[in-house]
């Protein structure tokens, strides 16, 4: 065997020692590669766990926001229903008041006309309670007949729906 021009003799023990040394170096290098790879994988696993925890926290936050929005929506729907009911009641009151105003106006006009006919000589036109009762009945009939719906509540409901 020659190294740099020098001859030397190697014994079997020396060759065995060199072989074992190279094997130990190779095993050590392999161990370092495995340790580095293991550390890299553990780091990636830790990062994935952190990302999963962040996503889980984000999902929980979004679910909480969704529940809060659904609760707010339910409250708004109840408020809307209450407002619709209030509008229906106001519409019914307005319709009732309009019908009452028609009847009262009719009673007034009828009474004035009735008294005028009494003044002009109508023998059936007796001033006082009788003419008020007759005019009230006539005006009531006219008020109900001139109402386009069969009941004031139906009119109010139709007004609310429109």
XYZ file of N, CA and C in Angstrom:
486
model
N 0.842 -1.167 0.000
C 0.000 0.000 0.000
C 0.895 1.241 0.000
N 0.535 2.228 -0.799
C 1.320 3.449 -0.900
C 0.446 4.652 -0.617
N 0.976 5.531 0.214
C 0.333 6.811 0.451
C 1.407 7.858 0.240
N 1.214 8.751 -0.705
C 2.157 9.804 -1.065
C 3.560 9.255 -1.314
N 3.568 8.226 -1.951
C 4.847 7.639 -2.344
C 5.499 6.796 -1.281
N 4.911 6.700 -0.098
C 5.496 5.892 0.963
C 4.739 4.592 1.056
N 5.498 3.595 1.284
C 4.860 2.293 1.454
C 4.629 2.045 2.924
N 3.552 1.464 3.191
C 3.300 1.089 4.575
C 2.514 -0.194 4.573
N 2.588 -0.869 5.663
C 1.900 -2.142 5.829
C 0.756 -1.940 6.803
N -0.415 -2.439 6.460
C -1.549 -2.382 7.371
C -1.867 -3.779 7.810
N -2.111 -3.850 9.080
C -2.462 -5.161 9.597
C -3.980 -5.331 9.536
N -4.406 -6.494 9.802
C -5.835 -6.799 9.796
C -6.529 -5.994 10.887
N -5.840 -5.807 12.014
C -6.433 -5.036 13.097
C -6.586 -3.569 12.708
N -5.588 -3.058 12.013
C -5.673 -1.671 11.574
C -6.820 -1.482 10.575
N -6.917 -2.434 9.666
C -8.008 -2.356 8.688
C -9.365 -2.459 9.383
N -9.465 -3.323 10.372
C -10.704 -3.461 11.131
C -11.002 -2.156 11.875
N -9.968 -1.566 12.489
C -10.147 -0.322 13.211
C -10.598 0.794 12.269
N -9.980 0.890 11.101
C -10.372 1.902 10.121
C -11.809 1.671 9.633
N -12.135 0.439 9.391
C -13.493 0.120 8.939
C -14.514 0.501 10.008
N -14.198 0.179 11.265
C -15.114 0.518 12.356
C -15.198 2.035 12.545
N -14.082 2.723 12.356
C -14.076 4.180 12.485
C -14.959 4.805 11.415
N -14.783 4.354 10.176
C -15.625 4.878 9.092
C -17.101 4.526 9.308
N -17.341 3.324 9.828
C -18.719 2.925 10.111
C -19.304 3.808 11.215
N -18.509 4.109 12.239
C -18.974 4.966 13.328
C -19.231 6.379 12.819
N -18.333 6.881 11.964
C -18.544 8.202 11.374
C -19.817 8.229 10.527
N -20.008 7.177 9.742
C -21.216 7.101 8.910
C -22.459 7.025 9.791
N -22.398 6.222 10.869
C -23.540 6.108 11.781
C -23.795 7.444 12.475
N -22.736 8.123 12.872
C -22.884 9.435 13.503
C -23.496 10.445 12.550
N -23.012 10.452 11.314
C -23.571 11.347 10.307
C -25.037 11.025 10.052
N -25.370 9.734 9.976
C -26.757 9.320 9.782
C -27.610 9.774 10.970
N -27.057 9.639 12.203
C -27.787 10.071 13.401
C -28.050 11.569 13.366
N -27.053 12.346 12.929
C -27.235 13.794 12.829
C -28.326 14.114 11.815
N -28.294 13.428 10.673
C -29.318 13.649 9.645
C -30.696 13.297 10.196
N -30.794 12.177 10.910
C -32.069 11.756 11.487
C -32.527 12.757 12.544
N -31.617 13.236 13.395
C -31.984 14.212 14.426
C -32.450 15.530 13.808
N -31.752 15.988 12.771
C -32.162 17.222 12.098
C -33.532 17.038 11.463
N -33.708 15.913 10.805
C -34.997 15.634 10.165
C -36.101 15.545 11.218
N -35.816 14.895 12.361
C -36.792 14.770 13.435
C -37.139 16.149 14.004
N -36.138 16.988 14.212
C -36.385 18.338 14.724
C -37.221 19.140 13.730
N -36.937 18.990 12.446
C -37.707 19.691 11.414
C -39.164 19.229 11.426
N -39.357 17.927 11.511
C -40.726 17.397 11.537
C -41.467 17.828 12.802
N -40.768 17.832 13.944
C -41.413 18.281 15.179
C -41.784 19.756 15.092
N -40.931 20.560 14.494
C -41.226 21.980 14.311
C -42.439 22.161 13.400
N -42.485 21.398 12.307
C -43.635 21.474 11.401
C -44.910 21.027 12.107
N -44.802 19.979 12.924
C -45.959 19.493 13.678
C -46.433 20.554 14.676
N -45.513 21.218 15.363
C -45.856 22.273 16.305
C -46.543 23.432 15.583
N -46.021 23.791 14.413
C -46.634 24.870 13.634
C -48.039 24.482 13.185
N -48.215 23.223 12.763
C -49.542 22.754 12.344
C -50.513 22.759 13.526
N -50.032 22.353 14.711
C -50.885 22.384 15.906
C -51.289 23.812 16.256
N -50.336 24.737 16.161
C -50.647 26.150 16.432
C -51.669 26.683 15.438
N -51.494 26.345 14.169
C -52.435 26.804 13.141
C -53.823 26.217 13.380
N -53.865 24.934 13.750
C -55.145 24.291 14.043
C -55.829 24.968 15.231
N -55.051 25.298 16.273
C -55.619 25.971 17.441
C -56.147 27.358 17.058
N -55.404 28.074 16.205
C -55.865 29.388 15.751
C -57.155 29.270 14.947
N -57.211 28.274 14.062
C -58.423 28.076 13.256
C -59.610 27.690 14.132
N -59.347 26.862 15.144
C -60.421 26.458 16.050
C -60.935 27.667 16.829
N -60.013 28.512 17.298
C -60.423 29.724 18.015
C -61.203 30.653 17.090
N -60.762 30.757 15.846
C -61.471 31.599 14.873
C -62.867 31.051 14.598
N -62.968 29.720 14.439
C -64.281 29.103 14.220
C -65.211 29.351 15.406
N -64.679 29.228 16.617
C -65.504 29.468 17.804
C -65.956 30.925 17.851
N -65.058 31.840 17.480
C -65.415 33.258 17.445
C -66.506 33.514 16.410
N -66.367 32.884 15.234
C -67.382 33.052 14.186
C -68.718 32.449 14.611
N -68.682 31.300 15.282
C -69.925 30.693 15.769
C -70.587 31.603 16.809
N -69.781 32.206 17.674
C -70.324 33.134 18.681
C -70.960 34.341 17.996
N -70.291 34.875 16.983
C -70.850 36.014 16.247
C -72.141 35.617 15.542
N -72.159 34.405 14.952
C -73.365 33.932 14.270
C -74.529 33.811 15.250
N -74.280 33.240 16.424
C -75.345 33.115 17.425
C -75.842 34.487 17.862
N -74.906 35.437 18.041
C -75.293 36.785 18.442
C -76.134 37.442 17.348
N -75.748 37.244 16.083
C -76.517 37.817 14.968
C -77.889 37.166 14.854
N -77.960 35.842 15.053
C -79.256 35.162 15.006
C -80.163 35.667 16.129
N -79.589 35.885 17.307
C -80.368 36.419 18.426
C -80.866 37.826 18.099
N -79.991 38.646 17.533
C -80.380 40.010 17.150
C -81.468 39.972 16.078
N -81.345 39.041 15.133
C -82.353 38.915 14.075
C -83.708 38.527 14.667
N -83.680 37.587 15.615
C -84.938 37.178 16.253
C -85.582 38.359 16.983
N -84.758 39.161 17.662
C -85.296 40.340 18.349
C -85.898 41.318 17.348
N -85.203 41.512 16.217
C -85.710 42.437 15.201
C -86.997 41.923 14.570
N -87.094 40.597 14.380
C -88.330 40.035 13.830
C -89.497 40.252 14.792
N -89.241 40.080 16.090
C -90.291 40.322 17.090
C -90.691 41.793 17.069
N -89.690 42.675 16.991
C -89.989 44.114 16.941
C -90.784 44.454 15.684
N -90.433 43.824 14.553
C -91.166 44.057 13.306
C -92.611 43.592 13.437
N -92.821 42.419 14.018
C -94.184 41.921 14.220
C -94.964 42.870 15.134
N -94.303 43.368 16.181
C -94.975 44.313 17.089
C -95.348 45.590 16.355
N -94.448 46.075 15.507
C -94.735 47.288 14.734
C -95.884 47.054 13.750
N -95.905 45.877 13.114
C -97.007 45.566 12.195
C -98.333 45.522 12.946
N -98.320 44.918 14.134
C -99.544 44.847 14.944
C -99.981 46.250 15.356
N -99.012 47.076 15.750
C -99.333 48.460 16.134
C -99.893 49.226 14.938
N -99.305 49.014 13.762
C -99.797 49.684 12.552
C -101.214 49.217 12.222
N -101.461 47.913 12.406
C -102.804 47.388 12.148
C -103.818 48.021 13.097
N -103.428 48.134 14.370
C -104.334 48.743 15.351
C -104.596 50.208 15.012
N -103.528 50.929 14.648
C -103.705 52.340 14.293
C -104.563 52.488 13.043
N -104.366 51.596 12.085
C -105.170 51.646 10.865
C -106.635 51.375 11.181
N -106.870 50.412 12.058
C -108.244 50.105 12.469
C -108.868 51.300 13.186
N -108.091 51.930 14.065
C -108.605 53.103 14.774
C -108.885 54.246 13.803
N -107.985 54.420 12.827
C -108.185 55.483 11.836
C -109.429 55.216 11.012
N -109.607 53.962 10.589
C -110.785 53.606 9.797
C -112.059 53.798 10.614
N -112.016 53.382 11.869
C -113.176 53.552 12.742
C -113.482 55.033 12.953
N -112.430 55.823 13.168
C -112.632 57.264 13.367
C -113.176 57.913 12.100
N -112.690 57.477 10.938
C -113.191 58.043 9.678
C -114.662 57.705 9.487
N -115.043 56.466 9.800
C -116.446 56.078 9.677
C -117.305 56.872 10.662
N -116.799 57.036 11.890
C -117.546 57.818 12.890
C -117.685 59.271 12.441
N -116.634 59.808 11.823
C -116.714 61.191 11.325
C -117.738 61.304 10.206
N -117.782 60.294 9.329
C -118.790 60.298 8.258
C -120.197 60.298 8.852
N -120.389 59.422 9.834
C -121.718 59.317 10.450
C -122.077 60.620 11.155
N -121.116 61.191 11.915
C -121.401 62.444 12.629
C -121.688 63.574 11.648
N -120.905 63.636 10.576
C -121.171 64.653 9.554
C -122.521 64.446 8.907
N -122.857 63.185 8.664
C -124.159 62.874 8.084
C -125.291 63.267 9.010
N -125.128 63.008 10.319
C -126.153 63.394 11.295
C -126.334 64.906 11.293
N -125.217 65.626 11.277
C -125.293 67.087 11.287
C -125.989 67.622 10.039
N -125.564 67.119 8.869
C -126.178 67.580 7.614
C -127.656 67.201 7.580
N -127.960 65.970 7.965
C -129.346 65.501 7.946
C -130.212 66.318 8.909
N -129.665 66.599 10.104
C -130.432 67.375 11.081
C -130.712 68.782 10.566
N -129.692 69.395 9.975
C -129.888 70.747 9.428
C -130.937 70.711 8.325
N -130.822 69.737 7.425
C -131.799 69.635 6.333
C -133.196 69.329 6.877
N -133.282 68.455 7.856
C -134.569 68.086 8.455
C -135.220 69.308 9.089
N -134.403 70.075 9.836
C -134.947 71.287 10.469
C -135.360 72.319 9.419
N -134.622 72.386 8.318
C -134.995 73.317 7.245
C -136.330 72.907 6.624
N -136.529 71.581 6.444
C -137.810 71.142 5.881
C -138.944 71.409 6.854
N -138.659 71.319 8.162
C -139.687 71.650 9.163
C -140.026 73.130 9.079
N -139.008 73.943 8.895
C -139.224 75.378 8.755
C -140.020 75.693 7.492
N -139.794 74.860 6.438
C -140.494 75.083 5.177
C -141.891 74.454 5.169
N -142.266 73.745 6.216
C -143.623 73.255 6.311
C -143.784 71.756 6.200
N -142.758 70.968 6.322
C -142.867 69.514 6.273
C -143.557 69.047 7.551
N -144.752 68.395 7.449
C -145.469 68.005 8.669
C -144.789 66.851 9.409
N -143.937 66.057 8.721
C -143.259 64.924 9.381
C -141.962 65.359 10.059
N -141.481 66.553 9.761
C -140.213 67.032 10.311
C -140.452 67.690 11.649
N -140.409 66.882 12.700
C -140.612 67.398 14.053
C -139.226 67.675 14.648
N -138.921 68.905 14.986
C -137.597 69.201 15.554
C -137.432 68.547 16.925
N -136.180 68.289 17.308
C -135.899 67.715 18.625
C -135.257 66.348 18.513
N -135.646 65.469 19.455
C -135.020 64.149 19.527
C -135.378 63.264 18.346
N -136.575 63.409 17.829
C -137.010 62.540 16.738
C -136.148 62.760 15.511
N -135.913 64.028 15.171
C -135.122 64.271 13.969
C -133.677 63.813 14.166
N -133.148 63.936 15.383
C -131.789 63.441 15.637
C -131.725 61.921 15.503
N -132.723 61.217 15.994
C -132.750 59.757 15.899
C -132.872 59.315 14.456
N -133.779 59.954 13.709
C -133.963 59.595 12.299
C -132.698 59.895 11.516
N -132.136 61.083 11.724
C -130.919 61.458 10.996
C -129.745 60.575 11.391
N -129.661 60.217 12.664
C -128.587 59.314 13.106
C -128.688 57.969 12.425
N -129.915 57.432 12.344
C -130.110 56.143 11.681
C -129.751 56.240 10.211
N -130.224 57.293 9.543
C -129.906 57.470 8.116
C -128.405 57.637 7.890
N -127.765 58.461 8.715
C -126.330 58.689 8.556
C -125.536 57.427 8.863
N -125.976 56.653 9.849
C -125.308 55.384 10.153
C -125.385 54.434 8.981
N -126.578 54.343 8.370
C -126.744 53.480 7.192
C -125.856 53.966 6.060
N -125.831 55.267 5.828
C -124.993 55.829 4.767
C -123.518 55.574 5.067
N -123.080 55.736 6.334
C -121.677 55.508 6.706
C -121.257 54.075 6.491
N -122.110 53.128 6.849
C -121.785 51.717 6.654
C -121.816 51.355 5.180
N -122.786 51.882 4.456
C -122.904 51.569 3.030
C -121.729 52.155 2.250
N -121.291 53.355 2.613
C -120.186 53.979 1.868
C -118.833 53.381 2.219
N -118.760 52.583 3.281
C -117.504 51.909 3.615
C -117.306 50.774 2.612
N -116.196 50.736 1.868
C -116.031 49.736 0.811
C -115.891 48.314 1.324
N -115.554 48.134 2.575
C -115.378 46.794 3.116
C -116.574 46.451 3.982
N -116.734 45.150 4.232
C -117.853 44.740 5.065
C -117.579 45.029 6.530
N -116.312 45.179 6.913
C -116.004 45.538 8.299
C -114.777 46.426 8.316
N -114.694 47.259 9.325
C -113.559 48.185 9.418
C -112.271 47.440 9.719
N -112.343 46.309 10.415
C -111.130 45.550 10.718
C -110.532 44.959 9.450
N -111.385 44.479 8.525
C -110.878 43.966 7.251
C -110.154 45.058 6.484
N -110.690 46.260 6.520
C -110.049 47.391 5.842
C -108.701 47.682 6.473
N -108.643 47.644 7.801
C -107.386 47.923 8.493
C -106.339 46.871 8.160
N -106.734 45.609 8.131
C -105.799 44.540 7.792
C -105.310 44.697 6.362
N -106.207 45.048 5.453
C -105.811 45.255 4.059
C -104.853 46.432 3.944
N -105.080 47.495 4.726
C -104.176 48.649 4.715
C -102.791 48.259 5.202
N -102.716 47.438 6.250
C -101.423 47.026 6.799
C -100.668 46.158 5.808
N -101.379 45.262 5.122
C -100.715 44.377 4.156
C -100.163 45.146 2.975
N -100.814 46.238 2.610
C -100.320 47.028 1.478
C -99.261 47.972 1.956
